């Protein structure tokens, strides 16, 4: 089993998967507490427009997709404040518009586009050194912000009004949270695909919520579940020659169902 660690592509896959599992599992806590479960799925689909622009121009899709996702996230925040509509409603509008734009732009590209297929369905085993560099650098920045702002994020997620009264810079932290979610989601798209990435944002926090009785325990268990989901999924996909992204998600779903069944039997 350990021979898989000798392959450079598997080393890159494990590093990328471990970093994304870490940041998405923590961000997922705040997503579920704030009832923004649709945000990750919406941003993932909205990134198709950025990917299409990059392919049309002939540049690397990942940085353009990251920039586009950040713009969409900022647009959601601004419209949320300006219109008083919920983030889920706005992301639904913007993601369908972005996806429609992506489809229109893709009609101008010629021939088979392997990069597009990679982003649609994910390809963690084909993560390149440059992709890993993006994942590690952005991941470390997001992780540092999460550690420094943990108390403020927790406070504003549980009670935004009280956080404002207590002097928490809610507007700034909300902007950073939205952008961090957008960037982490697009990085996850590279390994799991547009269709599946939101599961890594939702499954670990959902499973951990059934096991933990306090907020810190919730976060720790979410991280453990997320890392287990990626490592087990990758190992199973390698052993049985299965699609890695889909196997990771099915592994996570199995863990969630097992936890849900166990917690139900204990009652």
PDB file of C-alpha atoms in Angstrom:
ATOM      1  CA  UNK A   1       0.000   0.000   0.000  1.00  0.00           C
ATOM      2  CA  UNK A   2       2.827   2.396   0.856  1.00  0.00           C
ATOM      3  CA  UNK A   3       4.282   2.046  -2.645  1.00  0.00           C
ATOM      4  CA  UNK A   4       1.773   4.643  -3.872  1.00  0.00           C
ATOM      5  CA  UNK A   5       3.805   7.267  -1.998  1.00  0.00           C
ATOM      6  CA  UNK A   6       6.740   6.647  -4.346  1.00  0.00           C
ATOM      7  CA  UNK A   7       4.861   8.105  -7.317  1.00  0.00           C
ATOM      8  CA  UNK A   8       5.262  11.899  -7.754  1.00  0.00           C
ATOM      9  CA  UNK A   9       1.689  12.274  -9.059  1.00  0.00           C
ATOM     10  CA  UNK A  10       0.343  10.569  -5.926  1.00  0.00           C
ATOM     11  CA  UNK A  11       2.505  12.744  -3.669  1.00  0.00           C
ATOM     12  CA  UNK A  12       1.063  15.857  -5.332  1.00  0.00           C
ATOM     13  CA  UNK A  13      -2.467  14.436  -5.075  1.00  0.00           C
ATOM     14  CA  UNK A  14      -2.087  13.678  -1.358  1.00  0.00           C
ATOM     15  CA  UNK A  15      -0.625  17.107  -0.574  1.00  0.00           C
ATOM     16  CA  UNK A  16      -3.309  18.911  -2.568  1.00  0.00           C
ATOM     17  CA  UNK A  17      -6.080  16.774  -1.092  1.00  0.00           C
ATOM     18  CA  UNK A  18      -4.837  17.174   2.490  1.00  0.00           C
ATOM     19  CA  UNK A  19      -4.584  20.972   2.225  1.00  0.00           C
ATOM     20  CA  UNK A  20      -7.989  21.385   0.598  1.00  0.00           C
ATOM     21  CA  UNK A  21      -9.586  18.967   3.061  1.00  0.00           C
ATOM     22  CA  UNK A  22      -8.206  21.090   5.907  1.00  0.00           C
ATOM     23  CA  UNK A  23      -9.374  24.506   4.720  1.00  0.00           C
ATOM     24  CA  UNK A  24     -12.708  23.360   3.263  1.00  0.00           C
ATOM     25  CA  UNK A  25     -13.605  21.449   6.430  1.00  0.00           C
ATOM     26  CA  UNK A  26     -13.112  24.588   8.550  1.00  0.00           C
ATOM     27  CA  UNK A  27     -14.802  26.927   6.071  1.00  0.00           C
ATOM     28  CA  UNK A  28     -17.621  24.403   5.823  1.00  0.00           C
ATOM     29  CA  UNK A  29     -18.369  24.887   9.523  1.00  0.00           C
ATOM     30  CA  UNK A  30     -19.108  28.574   8.980  1.00  0.00           C
ATOM     31  CA  UNK A  31     -21.026  27.789   5.775  1.00  0.00           C
ATOM     32  CA  UNK A  32     -23.384  25.418   7.596  1.00  0.00           C
ATOM     33  CA  UNK A  33     -23.769  27.663  10.665  1.00  0.00           C
ATOM     34  CA  UNK A  34     -24.605  30.648   8.435  1.00  0.00           C
ATOM     35  CA  UNK A  35     -26.941  28.487   6.286  1.00  0.00           C
ATOM     36  CA  UNK A  36     -24.953  29.113   3.085  1.00  0.00           C
ATOM     37  CA  UNK A  37     -24.823  25.511   1.854  1.00  0.00           C
ATOM     38  CA  UNK A  38     -25.620  26.607  -1.720  1.00  0.00           C
ATOM     39  CA  UNK A  39     -22.672  29.037  -1.831  1.00  0.00           C
ATOM     40  CA  UNK A  40     -19.972  26.477  -2.653  1.00  0.00           C
ATOM     41  CA  UNK A  41     -22.027  24.755  -5.334  1.00  0.00           C
ATOM     42  CA  UNK A  42     -22.945  28.092  -6.886  1.00  0.00           C
ATOM     43  CA  UNK A  43     -19.374  29.401  -6.964  1.00  0.00           C
ATOM     44  CA  UNK A  44     -18.146  26.118  -8.458  1.00  0.00           C
ATOM     45  CA  UNK A  45     -20.629  26.381 -11.319  1.00  0.00           C
ATOM     46  CA  UNK A  46     -20.004  30.116 -11.735  1.00  0.00           C
ATOM     47  CA  UNK A  47     -16.285  29.408 -12.255  1.00  0.00           C
ATOM     48  CA  UNK A  48     -17.146  27.841 -15.634  1.00  0.00           C
ATOM     49  CA  UNK A  49     -17.235  31.347 -17.125  1.00  0.00           C
ATOM     50  CA  UNK A  50     -13.682  32.032 -15.915  1.00  0.00           C
ATOM     51  CA  UNK A  51     -12.502  28.685 -17.286  1.00  0.00           C
ATOM     52  CA  UNK A  52     -14.149  29.416 -20.645  1.00  0.00           C
ATOM     53  CA  UNK A  53     -12.542  32.879 -20.846  1.00  0.00           C
ATOM     54  CA  UNK A  54      -9.109  31.367 -20.162  1.00  0.00           C
ATOM     55  CA  UNK A  55      -9.534  28.640 -22.793  1.00  0.00           C
ATOM     56  CA  UNK A  56     -10.779  31.175 -25.333  1.00  0.00           C
ATOM     57  CA  UNK A  57      -7.802  33.471 -24.727  1.00  0.00           C
ATOM     58  CA  UNK A  58      -5.368  30.566 -24.521  1.00  0.00           C
ATOM     59  CA  UNK A  59      -4.058  30.968 -20.964  1.00  0.00           C
ATOM     60  CA  UNK A  60      -4.037  28.720 -17.885  1.00  0.00           C
ATOM     61  CA  UNK A  61      -7.637  28.341 -16.602  1.00  0.00           C
ATOM     62  CA  UNK A  62      -6.909  28.135 -12.854  1.00  0.00           C
ATOM     63  CA  UNK A  63      -5.811  31.753 -12.142  1.00  0.00           C
ATOM     64  CA  UNK A  64      -8.615  33.164 -14.320  1.00  0.00           C
ATOM     65  CA  UNK A  65     -11.177  30.910 -12.615  1.00  0.00           C
ATOM     66  CA  UNK A  66      -9.883  32.054  -9.208  1.00  0.00           C
ATOM     67  CA  UNK A  67     -10.175  35.723 -10.180  1.00  0.00           C
ATOM     68  CA  UNK A  68     -13.664  35.227 -11.634  1.00  0.00           C
ATOM     69  CA  UNK A  69     -14.866  33.389  -8.527  1.00  0.00           C
ATOM     70  CA  UNK A  70     -13.561  36.204  -6.300  1.00  0.00           C
ATOM     71  CA  UNK A  71     -15.468  38.770  -8.403  1.00  0.00           C
ATOM     72  CA  UNK A  72     -18.682  36.705  -8.162  1.00  0.00           C
ATOM     73  CA  UNK A  73     -18.233  36.394  -4.375  1.00  0.00           C
ATOM     74  CA  UNK A  74     -17.795  40.168  -4.035  1.00  0.00           C
ATOM     75  CA  UNK A  75     -20.858  40.713  -6.234  1.00  0.00           C
ATOM     76  CA  UNK A  76     -22.895  38.423  -3.962  1.00  0.00           C
ATOM     77  CA  UNK A  77     -21.769  40.376  -0.881  1.00  0.00           C
ATOM     78  CA  UNK A  78     -22.542  43.770  -2.470  1.00  0.00           C
ATOM     79  CA  UNK A  79     -25.956  42.706  -3.795  1.00  0.00           C
ATOM     80  CA  UNK A  80     -26.797  41.079  -0.460  1.00  0.00           C
ATOM     81  CA  UNK A  81     -26.285  44.429   1.261  1.00  0.00           C
ATOM     82  CA  UNK A  82     -27.934  46.490  -1.491  1.00  0.00           C
ATOM     83  CA  UNK A  83     -31.032  44.392  -2.172  1.00  0.00           C
ATOM     84  CA  UNK A  84     -31.574  42.605   1.167  1.00  0.00           C
ATOM     85  CA  UNK A  85     -31.963  39.318  -0.728  1.00  0.00           C
ATOM     86  CA  UNK A  86     -30.375  36.199   0.772  1.00  0.00           C
ATOM     87  CA  UNK A  87     -26.947  35.014  -0.371  1.00  0.00           C
ATOM     88  CA  UNK A  88     -28.476  31.762  -1.670  1.00  0.00           C
ATOM     89  CA  UNK A  89     -30.928  33.693  -3.873  1.00  0.00           C
ATOM     90  CA  UNK A  90     -28.179  35.911  -5.260  1.00  0.00           C
ATOM     91  CA  UNK A  91     -25.703  33.103  -5.829  1.00  0.00           C
ATOM     92  CA  UNK A  92     -28.470  31.239  -7.664  1.00  0.00           C
ATOM     93  CA  UNK A  93     -28.921  34.199 -10.011  1.00  0.00           C
ATOM     94  CA  UNK A  94     -25.211  34.844 -10.538  1.00  0.00           C
ATOM     95  CA  UNK A  95     -24.170  31.214 -10.922  1.00  0.00           C
ATOM     96  CA  UNK A  96     -26.776  30.547 -13.622  1.00  0.00           C
ATOM     97  CA  UNK A  97     -25.747  33.742 -15.437  1.00  0.00           C
ATOM     98  CA  UNK A  98     -22.042  32.843 -15.181  1.00  0.00           C
ATOM     99  CA  UNK A  99     -22.670  29.283 -16.308  1.00  0.00           C
ATOM    100  CA  UNK A 100     -24.728  30.519 -19.257  1.00  0.00           C
ATOM    101  CA  UNK A 101     -21.892  32.895 -20.174  1.00  0.00           C
ATOM    102  CA  UNK A 102     -19.439  30.001 -19.920  1.00  0.00           C
ATOM    103  CA  UNK A 103     -21.538  27.825 -22.236  1.00  0.00           C
ATOM    104  CA  UNK A 104     -21.802  30.647 -24.799  1.00  0.00           C
ATOM    105  CA  UNK A 105     -18.048  31.300 -24.684  1.00  0.00           C
ATOM    106  CA  UNK A 106     -17.267  27.584 -24.954  1.00  0.00           C
ATOM    107  CA  UNK A 107     -19.161  27.517 -28.258  1.00  0.00           C
ATOM    108  CA  UNK A 108     -16.387  29.690 -29.717  1.00  0.00           C
ATOM    109  CA  UNK A 109     -13.613  27.246 -28.788  1.00  0.00           C
ATOM    110  CA  UNK A 110     -12.664  24.542 -31.245  1.00  0.00           C
ATOM    111  CA  UNK A 111     -11.879  20.890 -30.742  1.00  0.00           C
ATOM    112  CA  UNK A 112     -11.617  18.773 -27.618  1.00  0.00           C
ATOM    113  CA  UNK A 113     -10.755  20.684 -24.425  1.00  0.00           C
ATOM    114  CA  UNK A 114      -9.134  18.360 -21.847  1.00  0.00           C
ATOM    115  CA  UNK A 115      -8.794  21.221 -19.336  1.00  0.00           C
ATOM    116  CA  UNK A 116     -12.567  21.736 -19.419  1.00  0.00           C
ATOM    117  CA  UNK A 117     -13.219  18.036 -18.754  1.00  0.00           C
ATOM    118  CA  UNK A 118     -10.680  18.182 -15.909  1.00  0.00           C
ATOM    119  CA  UNK A 119     -12.556  21.044 -14.240  1.00  0.00           C
ATOM    120  CA  UNK A 120     -15.992  19.518 -14.842  1.00  0.00           C
ATOM    121  CA  UNK A 121     -15.243  16.127 -13.317  1.00  0.00           C
ATOM    122  CA  UNK A 122     -12.050  16.734 -11.332  1.00  0.00           C
ATOM    123  CA  UNK A 123      -8.667  15.106 -11.704  1.00  0.00           C
ATOM    124  CA  UNK A 124      -6.736  15.016  -8.446  1.00  0.00           C
ATOM    125  CA  UNK A 125      -4.236  12.504  -9.845  1.00  0.00           C
ATOM    126  CA  UNK A 126      -3.294  14.915 -12.640  1.00  0.00           C
ATOM    127  CA  UNK A 127      -2.532  17.860 -10.331  1.00  0.00           C
ATOM    128  CA  UNK A 128       0.579  19.566 -11.699  1.00  0.00           C
ATOM    129  CA  UNK A 129       3.358  21.208  -9.711  1.00  0.00           C
ATOM    130  CA  UNK A 130       1.999  24.675 -10.576  1.00  0.00           C
ATOM    131  CA  UNK A 131      -1.503  23.651  -9.438  1.00  0.00           C
ATOM    132  CA  UNK A 132      -0.075  22.355  -6.161  1.00  0.00           C
ATOM    133  CA  UNK A 133       1.782  25.650  -5.712  1.00  0.00           C
ATOM    134  CA  UNK A 134      -1.477  27.611  -6.058  1.00  0.00           C
ATOM    135  CA  UNK A 135      -3.241  25.255  -3.628  1.00  0.00           C
ATOM    136  CA  UNK A 136      -0.505  25.411  -0.984  1.00  0.00           C
ATOM    137  CA  UNK A 137       0.080  29.185  -1.138  1.00  0.00           C
ATOM    138  CA  UNK A 138      -3.600  30.160  -1.123  1.00  0.00           C
ATOM    139  CA  UNK A 139      -4.355  27.413   1.396  1.00  0.00           C
ATOM    140  CA  UNK A 140      -1.722  28.673   3.844  1.00  0.00           C
ATOM    141  CA  UNK A 141      -2.998  32.264   3.511  1.00  0.00           C
ATOM    142  CA  UNK A 142      -6.608  31.186   4.170  1.00  0.00           C
ATOM    143  CA  UNK A 143      -5.527  28.969   7.062  1.00  0.00           C
ATOM    144  CA  UNK A 144      -3.540  31.820   8.658  1.00  0.00           C
ATOM    145  CA  UNK A 145      -6.566  34.127   8.374  1.00  0.00           C
ATOM    146  CA  UNK A 146      -8.839  31.451   9.889  1.00  0.00           C
ATOM    147  CA  UNK A 147      -6.503  31.019  12.857  1.00  0.00           C
ATOM    148  CA  UNK A 148      -6.174  34.768  13.442  1.00  0.00           C
ATOM    149  CA  UNK A 149      -9.890  35.497  12.987  1.00  0.00           C
ATOM    150  CA  UNK A 150     -11.379  32.355  14.536  1.00  0.00           C
ATOM    151  CA  UNK A 151     -13.035  34.102  17.497  1.00  0.00           C
ATOM    152  CA  UNK A 152     -14.468  36.908  15.368  1.00  0.00           C
ATOM    153  CA  UNK A 153     -15.775  34.483  12.727  1.00  0.00           C
ATOM    154  CA  UNK A 154     -17.387  32.305  15.388  1.00  0.00           C
ATOM    155  CA  UNK A 155     -19.001  35.283  17.105  1.00  0.00           C
ATOM    156  CA  UNK A 156     -20.394  36.842  13.908  1.00  0.00           C
ATOM    157  CA  UNK A 157     -21.620  33.475  12.593  1.00  0.00           C
ATOM    158  CA  UNK A 158     -23.578  32.783  15.775  1.00  0.00           C
ATOM    159  CA  UNK A 159     -24.920  36.322  16.271  1.00  0.00           C
ATOM    160  CA  UNK A 160     -24.011  39.040  13.786  1.00  0.00           C
ATOM    161  CA  UNK A 161     -25.826  41.805  15.682  1.00  0.00           C
ATOM    162  CA  UNK A 162     -23.978  41.071  18.927  1.00  0.00           C
ATOM    163  CA  UNK A 163     -20.703  40.849  17.018  1.00  0.00           C
ATOM    164  CA  UNK A 164     -21.257  44.356  15.609  1.00  0.00           C
ATOM    165  CA  UNK A 165     -22.028  45.716  19.091  1.00  0.00           C
ATOM    166  CA  UNK A 166     -18.851  44.056  20.403  1.00  0.00           C
ATOM    167  CA  UNK A 167     -16.720  45.815  17.796  1.00  0.00           C
ATOM    168  CA  UNK A 168     -16.091  42.914  15.424  1.00  0.00           C
ATOM    169  CA  UNK A 169     -15.382  44.248  11.882  1.00  0.00           C
ATOM    170  CA  UNK A 170     -18.269  42.208  10.467  1.00  0.00           C
ATOM    171  CA  UNK A 171     -18.271  43.836   7.026  1.00  0.00           C
ATOM    172  CA  UNK A 172     -14.554  43.218   6.441  1.00  0.00           C
ATOM    173  CA  UNK A 173     -14.637  39.675   7.819  1.00  0.00           C
ATOM    174  CA  UNK A 174     -17.697  38.815   5.723  1.00  0.00           C
ATOM    175  CA  UNK A 175     -15.974  40.039   2.556  1.00  0.00           C
ATOM    176  CA  UNK A 176     -12.861  37.994   3.358  1.00  0.00           C
ATOM    177  CA  UNK A 177     -14.997  34.945   4.199  1.00  0.00           C
ATOM    178  CA  UNK A 178     -16.847  35.126   0.872  1.00  0.00           C
ATOM    179  CA  UNK A 179     -13.620  35.534  -1.116  1.00  0.00           C
ATOM    180  CA  UNK A 180     -11.864  32.764   0.851  1.00  0.00           C
ATOM    181  CA  UNK A 181     -14.817  30.447   0.197  1.00  0.00           C
ATOM    182  CA  UNK A 182     -14.713  31.290  -3.508  1.00  0.00           C
ATOM    183  CA  UNK A 183     -10.969  30.683  -3.836  1.00  0.00           C
ATOM    184  CA  UNK A 184     -11.017  27.445  -1.823  1.00  0.00           C
ATOM    185  CA  UNK A 185     -13.987  26.162  -3.825  1.00  0.00           C
ATOM    186  CA  UNK A 186     -12.289  26.795  -7.181  1.00  0.00           C
ATOM    187  CA  UNK A 187      -9.123  25.076  -5.947  1.00  0.00           C
ATOM    188  CA  UNK A 188     -11.354  22.168  -4.950  1.00  0.00           C
ATOM    189  CA  UNK A 189     -12.904  22.173  -8.425  1.00  0.00           C
ATOM    190  CA  UNK A 190      -9.473  21.285  -9.796  1.00  0.00           C
ATOM    191  CA  UNK A 191      -9.413  18.007  -7.840  1.00  0.00           C
ATOM    192  CA  UNK A 192     -13.107  17.088  -7.493  1.00  0.00           C
ATOM    193  CA  UNK A 193     -14.778  18.894 -10.363  1.00  0.00           C
ATOM    194  CA  UNK A 194     -17.541  21.493 -10.588  1.00  0.00           C
ATOM    195  CA  UNK A 195     -20.203  18.872  -9.940  1.00  0.00           C
ATOM    196  CA  UNK A 196     -18.746  17.316  -6.760  1.00  0.00           C
ATOM    197  CA  UNK A 197     -16.671  19.946  -4.933  1.00  0.00           C
ATOM    198  CA  UNK A 198     -19.444  21.289  -2.696  1.00  0.00           C
ATOM    199  CA  UNK A 199     -19.669  17.859  -1.029  1.00  0.00           C
ATOM    200  CA  UNK A 200     -16.216  18.388   0.543  1.00  0.00           C
ATOM    201  CA  UNK A 201     -17.544  21.652   1.984  1.00  0.00           C
ATOM    202  CA  UNK A 202     -20.727  20.119   3.432  1.00  0.00           C
ATOM    203  CA  UNK A 203     -20.188  16.423   4.287  1.00  0.00           C
ATOM    204  CA  UNK A 204     -17.436  16.752   6.968  1.00  0.00           C
ATOM    205  CA  UNK A 205     -19.211  19.510   8.975  1.00  0.00           C
ATOM    206  CA  UNK A 206     -22.507  17.632   8.699  1.00  0.00           C
ATOM    207  CA  UNK A 207     -20.953  14.413  10.021  1.00  0.00           C
ATOM    208  CA  UNK A 208     -18.994  16.184  12.765  1.00  0.00           C
ATOM    209  CA  UNK A 209     -22.112  17.984  13.994  1.00  0.00           C
ATOM    210  CA  UNK A 210     -23.622  14.598  14.858  1.00  0.00           C
ATOM    211  CA  UNK A 211     -20.579  13.656  16.960  1.00  0.00           C
ATOM    212  CA  UNK A 212     -19.543  16.830  18.796  1.00  0.00           C
ATOM    213  CA  UNK A 213     -21.257  18.701  21.609  1.00  0.00           C
ATOM    214  CA  UNK A 214     -19.328  21.994  21.386  1.00  0.00           C
ATOM    215  CA  UNK A 215     -18.059  24.310  18.653  1.00  0.00           C
ATOM    216  CA  UNK A 216     -14.360  23.474  19.014  1.00  0.00           C
ATOM    217  CA  UNK A 217     -15.123  19.769  18.934  1.00  0.00           C
ATOM    218  CA  UNK A 218     -17.258  20.422  15.870  1.00  0.00           C
ATOM    219  CA  UNK A 219     -14.275  21.918  14.039  1.00  0.00           C
ATOM    220  CA  UNK A 220     -11.789  19.229  15.130  1.00  0.00           C
ATOM    221  CA  UNK A 221     -14.112  16.405  14.075  1.00  0.00           C
ATOM    222  CA  UNK A 222     -14.845  18.153  10.775  1.00  0.00           C
ATOM    223  CA  UNK A 223     -11.110  18.282   9.993  1.00  0.00           C
ATOM    224  CA  UNK A 224     -10.657  14.612  10.943  1.00  0.00           C
ATOM    225  CA  UNK A 225     -13.648  13.551   8.823  1.00  0.00           C
ATOM    226  CA  UNK A 226     -12.461  15.589   5.839  1.00  0.00           C
ATOM    227  CA  UNK A 227      -8.890  14.255   5.905  1.00  0.00           C
ATOM    228  CA  UNK A 228     -10.173  10.692   6.368  1.00  0.00           C
ATOM    229  CA  UNK A 229     -12.550  11.170   3.467  1.00  0.00           C
ATOM    230  CA  UNK A 230      -9.760  12.278   1.096  1.00  0.00           C
ATOM    231  CA  UNK A 231      -7.108   9.761   2.204  1.00  0.00           C
ATOM    232  CA  UNK A 232      -9.460   6.769   2.191  1.00  0.00           C
ATOM    233  CA  UNK A 233     -11.062   7.839  -1.075  1.00  0.00           C
ATOM    234  CA  UNK A 234      -7.699   8.258  -2.798  1.00  0.00           C
ATOM    235  CA  UNK A 235      -6.452   4.895  -1.516  1.00  0.00           C
ATOM    236  CA  UNK A 236      -9.604   3.065  -2.619  1.00  0.00           C
ATOM    237  CA  UNK A 237      -9.548   4.712  -6.052  1.00  0.00           C
ATOM    238  CA  UNK A 238      -5.905   3.659  -6.521  1.00  0.00           C
ATOM    239  CA  UNK A 239      -6.449   0.066  -5.366  1.00  0.00           C
ATOM    240  CA  UNK A 240      -9.550  -0.559  -7.484  1.00  0.00           C
ATOM    241  CA  UNK A 241      -8.789   1.784 -10.407  1.00  0.00           C
ATOM    242  CA  UNK A 242     -11.838   3.990  -9.795  1.00  0.00           C
ATOM    243  CA  UNK A 243     -12.420   7.698 -10.578  1.00  0.00           C
ATOM    244  CA  UNK A 244     -10.685   9.475  -7.698  1.00  0.00           C
ATOM    245  CA  UNK A 245     -13.022  12.466  -7.247  1.00  0.00           C
ATOM    246  CA  UNK A 246     -16.202  10.410  -7.241  1.00  0.00           C
ATOM    247  CA  UNK A 247     -14.627   7.808  -4.937  1.00  0.00           C
ATOM    248  CA  UNK A 248     -13.656  10.518  -2.419  1.00  0.00           C
ATOM    249  CA  UNK A 249     -17.241  11.799  -2.335  1.00  0.00           C
ATOM    250  CA  UNK A 250     -18.753   8.301  -2.046  1.00  0.00           C
ATOM    251  CA  UNK A 251     -16.334   7.574   0.803  1.00  0.00           C
ATOM    252  CA  UNK A 252     -17.397  10.770   2.566  1.00  0.00           C
ATOM    253  CA  UNK A 253     -21.068   9.959   2.054  1.00  0.00           C
ATOM    254  CA  UNK A 254     -20.517   6.475   3.497  1.00  0.00           C
ATOM    255  CA  UNK A 255     -18.788   7.975   6.550  1.00  0.00           C
ATOM    256  CA  UNK A 256     -21.666  10.423   7.030  1.00  0.00           C
ATOM    257  CA  UNK A 257     -24.304   7.671   6.783  1.00  0.00           C
ATOM    258  CA  UNK A 258     -22.343   5.487   9.215  1.00  0.00           C
ATOM    259  CA  UNK A 259     -22.075   8.364  11.700  1.00  0.00           C
ATOM    260  CA  UNK A 260     -25.773   9.205  11.288  1.00  0.00           C
ATOM    261  CA  UNK A 261     -26.782   5.572  11.853  1.00  0.00           C
ATOM    262  CA  UNK A 262     -24.488   5.201  14.874  1.00  0.00           C
ATOM    263  CA  UNK A 263     -25.714   8.413  16.502  1.00  0.00           C
ATOM    264  CA  UNK A 264     -29.314   7.338  15.873  1.00  0.00           C
ATOM    265  CA  UNK A 265     -28.768   3.939  17.528  1.00  0.00           C
ATOM    266  CA  UNK A 266     -27.232   5.601  20.602  1.00  0.00           C
ATOM    267  CA  UNK A 267     -30.411   7.605  21.265  1.00  0.00           C
TER     268      UNK A 267
END
